[in-house]
Coordinates of C-alpha atoms and ligand atoms in Angstrom, one line a residue:
M1 CA -3.8 -30.1 10.3
E2 CA -6.2 -27.2 10.6
I3 CA -8.4 -26.6 7.6
D4 CA -9.7 -23.1 6.8
R5 CA -13.2 -23.9 5.6
R6 CA -13.6 -20.6 3.8
A7 CA -10.2 -20.8 2.0
F8 CA -10.9 -24.4 1.0
I9 CA -14.3 -23.5 -0.5
A10 CA -12.9 -20.5 -2.2
S11 CA -10.1 -22.6 -3.7
L12 CA -12.7 -24.7 -5.3
G13 CA -14.5 -21.8 -6.9
G14 CA -17.0 -20.8 -4.2
P15 CA -20.0 -22.2 -2.4
A16 CA -22.0 -22.5 -5.7
V17 CA -19.4 -24.8 -7.2
V18 CA -19.1 -26.8 -4.0
A19 CA -22.9 -27.2 -3.9
M20 CA -22.8 -28.9 -7.3
M21 CA -20.1 -31.4 -6.3
D22 CA -21.1 -34.9 -5.1
H23 CA -19.7 -36.5 -1.9
E24 CA -16.9 -38.3 -3.6
A25 CA -15.7 -35.2 -5.5
K26 CA -15.7 -33.2 -2.3
A27 CA -13.7 -35.8 -0.4
E28 CA -11.2 -36.0 -3.2
A29 CA -10.9 -32.2 -3.4
L30 CA -10.4 -32.0 0.4
E31 CA -7.7 -34.6 0.3
H32 CA -6.0 -32.8 -2.6
Y33 CA -6.2 -29.5 -0.7
M34 CA -4.7 -31.0 2.5
E35 CA -1.9 -32.6 0.6
E36 CA -1.0 -29.2 -1.0
K37 CA -1.3 -27.4 2.3
L38 CA 0.9 -30.0 3.9
D39 CA 3.5 -29.6 1.2
E40 CA 3.5 -25.9 1.8
M41 CA 3.8 -26.2 5.5
V42 CA 6.7 -28.7 5.1
A43 CA 8.4 -26.4 2.7
Q44 CA 8.1 -23.5 5.2
N45 CA 8.8 -25.3 8.5
Q46 CA 11.3 -28.1 7.8
S47 CA 13.4 -28.2 10.9
G48 CA 12.9 -24.5 11.3
Q49 CA 14.9 -23.8 8.2
P50 CA 13.8 -20.8 6.1
E51 CA 12.0 -21.7 2.9
K52 CA 14.4 -22.6 0.0
F53 CA 13.5 -20.5 -3.0
P54 CA 14.1 -21.8 -6.5
T55 CA 16.5 -20.4 -9.0
V56 CA 15.5 -19.0 -12.3
A57 CA 17.1 -22.1 -14.0
E58 CA 15.1 -24.4 -11.8
L59 CA 11.8 -22.6 -12.7
E60 CA 12.8 -22.8 -16.3
A61 CA 13.4 -26.5 -16.1
Q62 CA 9.7 -26.9 -15.0
I63 CA 8.3 -25.4 -18.2
E64 CA 8.2 -28.6 -20.2
T65 CA 6.6 -30.5 -17.3
R66 CA 3.3 -28.7 -17.8
P67 CA 0.6 -28.9 -20.4
Y68 CA 0.0 -25.1 -20.2
R69 CA 2.1 -22.0 -19.8
R70 CA 2.4 -20.1 -16.6
G71 CA 1.2 -17.0 -18.3
A72 CA -2.2 -18.4 -19.2
G73 CA -5.1 -16.5 -17.5
T74 CA -6.7 -18.4 -14.6
L75 CA -10.0 -18.8 -16.7
F76 CA -8.1 -20.8 -19.2
T77 CA -6.5 -23.5 -17.1
G78 CA -7.8 -26.0 -14.6
Q79 CA -6.8 -25.2 -11.0
R80 CA -4.3 -27.5 -9.3
G81 CA -4.2 -29.9 -12.3
Q82 CA -8.0 -30.4 -12.4
N83 CA -10.2 -29.9 -15.5
V84 CA -11.8 -26.6 -16.1
K85 CA -15.4 -26.0 -15.0
I86 CA -18.5 -25.0 -16.9
L87 CA -18.9 -21.2 -16.5
Q88 CA -22.2 -19.5 -16.0
P89 CA -23.1 -17.4 -19.0
M90 CA -22.9 -13.6 -18.5
P91 CA -26.1 -11.5 -18.6
P92 CA -26.8 -9.7 -21.9
K93 CA -25.5 -6.3 -20.5
P94 CA -22.9 -7.3 -18.0
T95 CA -21.7 -4.9 -15.4
L96 CA -18.4 -4.9 -13.4
K97 CA -20.2 -6.6 -10.5
D98 CA -21.3 -9.4 -12.9
Y99 CA -17.7 -9.9 -14.0
F100 CA -16.6 -10.0 -10.4
E101 CA -19.1 -12.6 -9.5
L102 CA -19.0 -14.7 -12.6
R103 CA -15.5 -14.4 -14.0
F104 CA -13.0 -12.9 -11.4
A105 CA -14.4 -14.9 -8.5
P106 CA -13.4 -15.6 -5.8
A107 CA -11.2 -12.4 -6.2
N108 CA -10.1 -12.6 -2.6
H109 CA -6.8 -11.0 -3.3
V110 CA -8.1 -7.8 -4.9
L111 CA -11.0 -7.5 -2.5
Q112 CA -8.6 -7.8 0.5
S113 CA -6.3 -5.2 -1.1
A114 CA -9.2 -2.8 -1.6
T115 CA -10.4 -3.5 2.0
R116 CA -7.0 -2.6 3.4
A117 CA -6.9 0.6 1.2
M118 CA -10.3 1.6 2.5
K119 CA -9.5 0.9 6.1
T120 CA -6.3 3.0 5.9
G121 CA -8.2 6.0 4.4
M122 CA -6.7 6.0 1.0
S123 CA -8.2 8.0 -1.9
E124 CA -11.2 6.6 -3.8
E125 CA -8.9 6.4 -7.0
I126 CA -6.5 4.2 -5.0
I127 CA -9.2 2.0 -3.5
L128 CA -10.6 1.5 -7.0
A129 CA -7.1 0.7 -8.4
C130 CA -6.6 -1.8 -5.6
L131 CA -10.0 -3.4 -6.3
L132 CA -9.1 -3.9 -10.0
H133 CA -5.3 -4.2 -10.0
D134 CA -5.0 -8.0 -10.6
C135 CA -8.4 -8.8 -12.1
V136 CA -6.8 -9.2 -15.6
L137 CA -5.0 -12.3 -14.3
S138 CA -8.2 -14.2 -15.2
L139 CA -7.3 -13.3 -18.9
I140 CA -3.5 -13.2 -19.0
K141 CA -0.6 -13.0 -16.6
P142 CA 2.6 -11.6 -18.2
D143 CA 2.7 -7.8 -18.1
H144 CA -0.6 -7.8 -16.2
G145 CA 0.0 -4.2 -15.1
W146 CA -0.2 -3.0 -18.7
W147 CA -3.0 -5.5 -19.7
G148 CA -5.0 -4.6 -16.6
A149 CA -4.7 -0.8 -17.2
Q150 CA -5.8 -1.3 -20.8
L151 CA -8.8 -3.4 -19.8
F152 CA -10.1 -0.7 -17.4
E153 CA -8.8 2.5 -18.9
P154 CA -11.9 3.5 -20.9
Y155 CA -14.0 3.4 -17.7
I156 CA -11.9 4.6 -14.8
P157 CA -10.0 7.8 -13.6
E158 CA -6.6 8.3 -15.2
K159 CA -4.9 8.1 -11.8
S160 CA -6.4 4.6 -11.2
A161 CA -5.3 3.4 -14.6
F162 CA -1.8 4.7 -14.0
A163 CA -1.7 2.9 -10.6
I164 CA -2.8 -0.4 -12.2
R165 CA -0.4 -0.1 -15.1
Y166 CA 2.7 0.6 -13.0
H167 CA 2.1 -1.4 -9.8
Q168 CA 3.6 -4.4 -11.7
T169 CA 6.9 -2.5 -12.1
L170 CA 7.0 -1.2 -8.5
R171 CA 6.4 -4.7 -7.1
F172 CA 10.0 -5.4 -7.9
Y173 CA 11.4 -2.4 -6.1
P174 CA 11.3 -2.0 -2.3
D175 CA 10.5 1.4 -0.8
E176 CA 11.2 1.4 2.9
E177 CA 9.7 4.8 3.5
A178 CA 6.4 3.8 1.9
G179 CA 6.4 0.5 3.9
Y180 CA 7.0 -1.8 0.9
E181 CA 9.4 -4.7 1.0
Y182 CA 10.4 -7.1 -1.9
P183 CA 7.9 -9.9 -1.5
D184 CA 8.9 -13.5 -0.7
Q185 CA 6.3 -14.6 -3.1
Y186 CA 8.5 -13.1 -5.9
Y187 CA 11.5 -15.2 -4.8
R188 CA 9.1 -18.2 -5.1
I189 CA 7.6 -17.5 -8.5
F190 CA 10.4 -15.7 -10.3
G191 CA 13.4 -17.3 -8.6
H192 CA 15.7 -15.8 -6.0
D193 CA 18.3 -14.8 -8.5
Y194 CA 15.8 -13.1 -10.9
T195 CA 16.6 -9.7 -12.4
P196 CA 13.7 -7.8 -13.9
P197 CA 14.1 -7.2 -17.7
Q198 CA 15.4 -3.9 -19.1
Y199 CA 12.0 -2.5 -19.9
I200 CA 11.0 -2.9 -16.2
Q201 CA 14.2 -1.2 -15.0
D202 CA 13.6 1.6 -17.5
T203 CA 10.0 2.0 -16.4
Y204 CA 11.1 2.1 -12.7
K205 CA 13.5 4.9 -13.6
M206 CA 10.7 6.9 -15.2
L207 CA 8.4 6.3 -12.3
K208 CA 10.9 7.4 -9.6
N209 CA 10.7 10.9 -10.9
H210 CA 7.0 10.9 -11.8
K211 CA 4.6 13.2 -10.0
W212 CA 2.2 10.2 -9.7
Y213 CA 4.8 7.8 -8.3
M214 CA 2.8 7.3 -5.1
E215 CA -0.3 6.1 -7.0
P216 CA 1.1 2.7 -8.1
R217 CA 3.3 2.6 -5.0
L218 CA 0.2 2.6 -2.8
V219 CA -1.2 -0.3 -4.7
T220 CA 1.9 -2.3 -3.9
V221 CA 1.7 -1.3 -0.3
N222 CA -1.8 -2.7 -0.1
D223 CA -0.8 -5.7 -2.2
L224 CA 1.7 -6.9 0.4
Y225 CA -0.8 -7.6 3.2
A226 CA -3.6 -8.9 1.1
F227 CA -3.4 -12.6 1.5
D228 CA -5.2 -13.2 4.8
P229 CA -7.2 -16.5 4.4
N230 CA -9.5 -15.6 7.3
A231 CA -10.5 -12.1 6.1
K232 CA -14.2 -12.0 5.1
V233 CA -14.5 -9.9 1.9
S234 CA -17.1 -9.0 -0.7
I235 CA -17.7 -6.5 -3.5
E236 CA -20.6 -4.9 -1.7
P237 CA -18.6 -2.3 0.4
F238 CA -17.1 -1.0 -2.9
L239 CA -20.2 -0.6 -5.0
D240 CA -20.5 3.1 -4.0
I241 CA -17.0 3.8 -5.2
V242 CA -17.5 1.8 -8.3
G243 CA -20.7 3.8 -8.9
R244 CA -18.9 7.1 -8.6
H245 CA -15.8 6.2 -10.6
F246 CA -16.5 3.4 -12.9
K247 CA -18.3 4.5 -16.1
Q248 CA -20.5 1.4 -16.7
P249 CA -21.4 1.4 -20.4
K250 CA -25.2 1.1 -20.9
E251 CA -24.7 -1.6 -23.6
G252 CA -22.8 -3.7 -21.1
L253 CA -19.0 -4.4 -20.8
G254 CA -18.0 -5.9 -24.1
Y255 CA -20.6 -4.3 -26.3
D256 CA -19.8 -0.6 -26.1
N257 CA -17.1 -0.6 -28.9
S258 CA -14.5 0.7 -26.4
P259 CA -10.8 0.0 -27.2
S260 CA -11.0 -2.9 -24.6
A261 CA -14.5 -4.3 -25.4
H262 CA -13.0 -7.4 -27.1
M263 CA -11.0 -8.2 -23.9
W264 CA -14.3 -8.2 -21.9
R265 CA -15.9 -10.4 -24.5
T266 CA -13.0 -12.9 -24.3
L267 CA -13.5 -13.0 -20.5
A268 CA -17.2 -13.6 -21.1
R269 CA -16.6 -16.5 -23.5
P270 CA -13.2 -18.1 -22.8
D271 CA -14.5 -21.4 -24.2
N272 CA -14.9 -20.0 -27.7
P273 CA -12.5 -21.9 -30.1
L274 CA -11.8 -18.7 -32.2
Ligands
FE2_301 FE1 -0.3 -7.4 -9.5
FE2_302 FE1 -1.8 -8.0 -6.3

């Protein structure tokens, strides 16, 4: 089996984390990673059969097999059944770049989305929206469009916040003309017989006639192609756009009394018991 070195290191939390692991821990992690990849490959390639997606009922039956809920943010659960890791403290006046490096890392998915948006010549508002669209998954997963928009809203253009809030809804609805298909990943994680709840259906109806429909739609278009494990990405190429469109508070994110400051503080200190 071929091992993608970068993807493997990223799956463990990046080179800094790997550097702290001893030989035994590394060997064990590699074995675990290979097992998982193999399971995935078997699931996809079994005698050329297409992957069998679970049903909603099958996914529901898994709930009581876990010590955590699927909606918990990635900062709050160990990855692949492992214990959580010690986090580096945030600097006293943290910037968006600090959060990217110390809390959202490895952030491959959003960086790849934004890279694609940049390569295809999209507006800076859309590139920024792509860069930020799933960052809130570190904090919480259900309704991540709404949570994500709320987290960033005090600091970014209205169009970017709109795109982040509503990409979650549009992910459920194909748009052939825009080049967006329903993702296989959603059959996998929601069940192949899943129907979005009424509020998502109502939000979609509202969006279809909205003058800004294409803003969240373009986030979904970039979302779809954003899982290339070989792509090399970093926050650096986006720092100019961040500088132009992200109003970094001088007190640091979390300490400016904005409506979402507490969300940033929670990201900074996810080990606090209260
Ligand atoms: Fe998303
Ligand atoms: Fe995404």
